[in-house]
Tab-separated table of C-alpha atoms in Angstrom:
chain	number	residue	atom	x	y	z
A	1	MET	CA	125.500	62.249	113.640
A	2	PRO	CA	124.688	65.474	111.838
A	3	PRO	CA	120.986	66.817	111.805
A	4	GLN	CA	118.946	65.765	108.895
A	5	ILE	CA	118.706	68.464	106.060
A	6	PRO	CA	115.093	69.515	105.427
A	7	SER	CA	113.397	69.291	102.211
A	8	MET	CA	113.076	72.533	100.410
A	9	LYS	CA	111.417	74.309	97.432
A	10	LEU	CA	112.716	77.153	95.566
A	11	ILE	CA	110.243	79.517	93.949
A	12	TYR	CA	112.341	81.068	91.179
A	13	HIS	CA	112.867	82.119	87.505
A	14	PRO	CA	116.122	81.434	85.682
A	15	LEU	CA	116.473	84.990	84.468
A	16	SER	CA	116.429	86.523	87.926
A	17	PRO	CA	119.966	87.324	89.181
A	18	TYR	CA	118.636	86.954	92.744
A	19	CYS	CA	117.291	83.463	91.998
A	20	ARG	CA	120.519	82.390	90.297
A	21	LYS	CA	122.499	83.581	93.004
A	22	SER	CA	120.549	81.669	95.602
A	23	TYR	CA	120.766	78.342	93.683
A	24	MET	CA	124.242	78.910	92.746
A	25	LEU	CA	125.054	78.947	96.284
A	26	ALA	CA	123.130	75.893	96.964
A	27	HIS	CA	125.321	74.071	94.418
A	28	GLU	CA	128.370	75.371	96.127
A	29	LEU	CA	126.871	74.001	99.470
A	30	SER	CA	125.823	70.643	97.894
A	31	LEU	CA	122.167	71.247	98.916
A	32	THR	CA	120.598	70.981	95.318
A	33	THR	CA	119.490	67.429	95.799
A	34	HIS	CA	117.263	68.670	98.753
A	35	ILE	CA	115.639	71.357	96.739
A	36	THR	CA	112.816	71.060	94.181
A	37	LEU	CA	112.176	74.014	91.791
A	38	GLN	CA	108.995	75.756	90.928
A	39	LYS	CA	109.344	77.996	87.947
A	40	VAL	CA	107.165	81.009	88.071
A	41	VAL	CA	106.743	84.475	86.201
A	42	VAL	CA	105.625	87.411	88.493
A	43	CYS	CA	104.754	90.934	88.015
A	44	PRO	CA	104.207	93.943	90.274
A	45	LEU	CA	100.914	94.812	88.483
A	46	LEU	CA	97.915	93.030	89.890
A	47	ASN	CA	96.202	92.328	86.469
A	48	TYR	CA	98.908	91.620	83.728
A	49	PRO	CA	97.894	88.506	81.789
A	50	GLY	CA	100.586	85.898	81.565
A	51	TRP	CA	102.832	87.598	84.189
A	52	SER	CA	100.735	88.555	87.371
A	53	ASP	CA	98.912	85.083	87.064
A	54	ASN	CA	101.481	83.430	89.297
A	55	ASN	CA	101.542	86.145	91.830
A	56	ALA	CA	98.879	84.124	94.002
A	57	ASP	CA	101.252	81.194	94.102
A	58	LEU	CA	103.895	83.179	96.009
A	59	VAL	CA	101.356	84.759	98.305
A	60	SER	CA	99.859	81.402	99.202
A	61	ALA	CA	103.322	80.114	99.812
A	62	GLY	CA	103.873	82.740	102.350
A	63	ASN	CA	105.429	85.723	100.757
A	64	PRO	CA	103.074	88.656	100.732
A	65	LEU	CA	105.472	90.653	98.567
A	66	ALA	CA	104.975	88.234	95.682
A	67	LYS	CA	108.743	88.309	94.885
A	68	ILE	CA	111.284	85.691	93.737
A	69	PRO	CA	113.057	84.076	95.014
A	70	THR	CA	111.057	82.423	97.821
A	71	LEU	CA	112.439	79.281	99.555
A	72	VAL	CA	109.927	77.063	101.256
A	73	ILE	CA	111.305	74.904	103.955
A	74	THR	CA	109.256	71.950	105.162
A	75	ASP	CA	109.874	71.488	108.916
A	76	PRO	CA	108.618	68.613	110.798
A	77	GLU	CA	107.235	70.839	113.656
A	78	ALA	CA	106.599	74.124	112.009
A	79	GLY	CA	105.216	72.938	108.720
A	80	ASP	CA	105.926	74.777	105.511
A	81	VAL	CA	107.831	78.124	106.264
A	82	ALA	CA	108.575	80.605	103.611
A	83	ILE	CA	112.049	82.375	103.741
A	84	PHE	CA	112.848	85.450	101.618
A	85	ASP	CA	114.588	87.728	100.230
A	86	SER	CA	117.662	86.185	98.505
A	87	ARG	CA	120.028	87.568	101.322
A	88	ALA	CA	117.819	85.764	103.955
A	89	ILE	CA	117.804	82.448	101.748
A	90	CYS	CA	121.501	82.646	101.254
A	91	GLU	CA	122.239	82.910	104.913
A	92	THR	CA	119.631	80.196	105.670
A	93	LEU	CA	121.436	77.910	103.240
A	94	LYS	CA	124.695	78.460	104.960
A	95	ASP	CA	123.080	77.740	108.260
A	96	ILE	CA	121.760	74.454	106.815
A	97	ALA	CA	124.941	73.286	105.250
A	98	GLY	CA	126.904	74.004	108.291
A	99	SER	CA	125.025	71.280	110.047
A	100	THR	CA	126.131	68.664	107.804
A	101	SER	CA	129.611	68.327	109.256
A	102	ALA	CA	130.158	66.386	112.285
A	103	HIS	CA	132.413	68.970	113.576
A	104	GLY	CA	130.128	71.888	112.637
A	105	ALA	CA	128.213	74.035	115.079
A	106	GLY	CA	124.899	72.210	114.128
A	107	ASN	CA	121.699	73.734	112.725
A	108	GLU	CA	119.805	74.162	116.106
A	109	GLY	CA	117.880	77.319	115.774
A	110	TYR	CA	118.325	77.827	112.122
A	111	LEU	CA	114.770	78.058	111.473
A	112	ASP	CA	114.182	80.888	114.083
A	113	ARG	CA	117.108	82.855	112.471
A	114	ALA	CA	115.706	82.305	109.206
A	115	ARG	CA	112.291	83.610	110.392
A	116	GLU	CA	113.751	86.690	111.807
A	117	ARG	CA	115.554	87.376	108.774
A	118	THR	CA	112.212	86.802	106.804
A	119	LEU	CA	110.514	89.195	109.344
A	120	ALA	CA	112.976	92.018	108.370
A	121	SER	CA	112.555	91.249	104.546
A	122	VAL	CA	108.756	91.639	104.978
A	123	ALA	CA	109.241	94.954	106.575
A	124	ASP	CA	111.876	96.056	103.885
A	125	GLY	CA	109.551	95.049	101.123
A	126	ILE	CA	106.890	97.164	102.549
A	127	ILE	CA	109.086	100.078	102.858
A	128	ASP	CA	110.433	99.460	99.225
A	129	ALA	CA	106.697	99.557	98.032
A	130	GLN	CA	105.884	102.666	100.066
A	131	ILE	CA	108.907	104.544	98.421
A	132	SER	CA	107.817	103.324	94.934
A	133	ILE	CA	104.271	104.746	95.746
A	134	THR	CA	105.899	108.103	96.810
A	135	TYR	CA	107.787	108.322	93.514
A	136	GLU	CA	104.828	107.645	91.403
A	137	ASN	CA	102.748	110.148	93.246
A	138	THR	CA	105.354	112.878	93.133
A	139	LEU	CA	108.383	112.816	90.657
A	140	ARG	CA	106.697	110.714	88.076
A	141	ALA	CA	103.137	112.444	88.421
A	142	LYS	CA	104.851	115.718	87.866
A	143	LYS	CA	105.978	114.517	84.337
A	144	ASN	CA	102.621	112.909	83.767
A	145	ILE	CA	104.063	109.430	83.634
A	146	SER	CA	102.644	108.010	86.807
A	147	MET	CA	101.038	104.668	86.489
A	148	PRO	CA	97.988	103.937	88.640
A	149	GLU	CA	98.172	100.201	88.000
A	150	TRP	CA	101.759	100.359	89.538
A	151	ILE	CA	100.460	102.073	92.540
A	152	GLU	CA	97.681	99.803	92.940
A	153	GLY	CA	100.115	96.777	92.853
A	154	GLN	CA	102.429	98.430	95.415
A	155	ILE	CA	99.445	99.313	97.907
A	156	ALA	CA	98.408	95.549	97.687
A	157	LYS	CA	101.982	94.499	98.777
A	158	VAL	CA	101.833	96.888	101.779
A	159	HIS	CA	98.370	95.619	102.803
A	160	ARG	CA	99.458	91.866	102.343
A	161	GLY	CA	102.665	92.695	104.299
A	162	PHE	CA	100.769	94.151	107.290
A	163	ASP	CA	98.547	91.045	107.298
A	164	VAL	CA	101.382	88.692	107.535
A	165	LEU	CA	103.010	90.815	110.231
A	166	GLU	CA	99.837	90.239	112.177
A	167	SER	CA	99.186	86.680	111.366
A	168	ASP	CA	102.687	85.136	111.374
A	169	PHE	CA	104.826	87.254	113.700
A	170	ALA	CA	102.740	89.436	116.007
A	171	GLY	CA	102.214	87.697	119.331
A	172	THR	CA	105.302	85.273	118.866
A	173	LYS	CA	108.837	85.612	120.131
A	174	PHE	CA	109.756	87.401	117.022
A	175	LEU	CA	107.591	90.569	117.874
A	176	SER	CA	108.037	90.346	121.569
A	177	GLN	CA	109.995	93.545	122.668
A	178	SER	CA	113.418	91.585	122.607
A	179	GLY	CA	115.090	94.351	120.520
A	180	GLY	CA	115.964	92.209	117.551
A	181	MET	CA	116.705	93.283	113.941
A	182	GLY	CA	113.214	92.236	112.664
A	183	GLU	CA	111.488	94.417	115.339
A	184	ALA	CA	113.520	97.547	114.425
A	185	ALA	CA	112.558	96.993	110.797
A	186	VAL	CA	108.865	96.634	111.449
A	187	ALA	CA	109.019	99.672	113.845
A	188	VAL	CA	110.246	102.001	111.126
A	189	VAL	CA	107.576	100.627	108.661
A	190	ILE	CA	104.646	101.367	110.931
A	191	ASP	CA	106.116	104.850	111.857
A	192	CYS	CA	106.500	105.586	108.215
A	193	THR	CA	103.007	104.432	107.389
A	194	GLU	CA	101.436	106.458	110.265
A	195	ALA	CA	103.308	109.478	108.975
A	196	ARG	CA	102.592	109.230	105.223
A	197	SER	CA	99.446	107.014	104.823
A	198	LYS	CA	96.937	109.246	106.666
A	199	GLY	CA	93.960	107.831	105.150
A	200	TRP	CA	94.610	104.154	105.967
A	201	ASP	CA	94.019	102.698	109.323
A	202	TRP	CA	96.686	99.733	109.491
A	203	LYS	CA	95.558	98.913	113.079
A	204	ALA	CA	91.995	97.719	111.789
A	205	GLY	CA	91.935	93.959	112.223
A	206	ARG	CA	95.457	93.820	113.456
A	207	PRO	CA	95.169	94.006	117.217
A	208	LYS	CA	98.332	91.905	118.117
A	209	LEU	CA	100.621	94.137	115.960
A	210	ALA	CA	98.972	97.368	117.292
A	211	LYS	CA	99.651	96.126	120.879
A	212	TRP	CA	103.193	95.384	119.949
A	213	TRP	CA	103.512	98.796	118.508
A	214	GLU	CA	102.069	100.759	121.473
A	215	ALA	CA	104.694	99.147	123.610
A	216	TRP	CA	107.658	99.545	121.122
A	217	ARG	CA	107.143	103.422	120.655
A	218	GLU	CA	107.851	103.682	124.377
A	219	ARG	CA	111.314	102.406	123.953
A	220	GLU	CA	114.414	104.805	124.087
A	221	SER	CA	115.684	103.417	120.756
A	222	TYR	CA	112.569	104.751	119.008
A	223	LYS	CA	112.443	107.939	120.807
A	224	GLN	CA	116.118	108.787	120.122
A	225	THR	CA	115.790	108.114	116.367
A	226	GLU	CA	112.693	110.007	115.375
A	227	PRO	CA	113.135	111.796	112.108
A	228	ASP	CA	112.411	115.172	113.423
A	229	ILE	CA	115.282	115.175	116.101
A	230	ASP	CA	119.044	115.464	115.646
A	231	TRP	CA	120.112	111.735	116.514
A	232	LYS	CA	123.301	112.959	118.183
A	233	THR	CA	121.994	115.859	120.217
A	234	GLY	CA	118.366	115.191	120.621
A	235	GLU	CA	117.336	118.636	119.354
A	236	LYS	CA	114.347	119.210	117.313
A	237	VAL	CA	114.978	119.754	113.437
A	238	ASP	CA	112.708	121.007	110.684
A	239	LEU	CA	112.094	118.406	108.025
A	240	GLY	CA	109.769	120.664	106.042
A	241	PRO	CA	106.822	119.384	104.016
A	242	LEU	CA	106.618	115.577	103.392
A	243	PRO	CA	104.817	113.718	100.586
A	244	THR	CA	101.609	111.962	101.488
A	245	ASP	CA	100.861	108.522	100.111
A	246	PRO	CA	97.372	107.157	99.611
């Protein structure tokens, strides 16, 4: 007998191609009867009436990046688990659908796989926000078109992302020096943050994440991919001056 399909909620907007892609796949996999829909409008700015009002719904659902789509899976043991981005959602839907066949591989471990994908998505989202801040502070600032409200919104995403890394992942098997995809993504986020955000102490209030980081930076994979060395020869290279973010 195939495992029971969990109940799910998709936080979405119909004009988002990422949301449409996810729900279109749910149709193809015959999973829509198991998915409720919550339509929201979101905005990268913190205070944009009518748009950013719904950001808190996504954050409280477990997505610190406040982006759509977000899939919330209700698991009997883990409770409500937020899965994002759209690629992670689609892979998770495929995992769940694969369990419906009596001859399928089953969906054992699908939630762990989904959470590791989401861990990588949190890290990637933080990186995206940091890159956006850099563009605002450099290229756009030089043309006097930098938008402080945009920078403020991106900084909030970075801080919320680090909070979720500490509260939901640090100290668990997903950040346990196992060498997984999610851990590699988190490692580059922290390294980038330490290099560029000199005025912000990300370790404050995040002891588990800091402990994981101190151990990870001793791994050969970290040492052999530092930005200021040639990744093939190991020789030092000069990167020149780098932009610094707030």
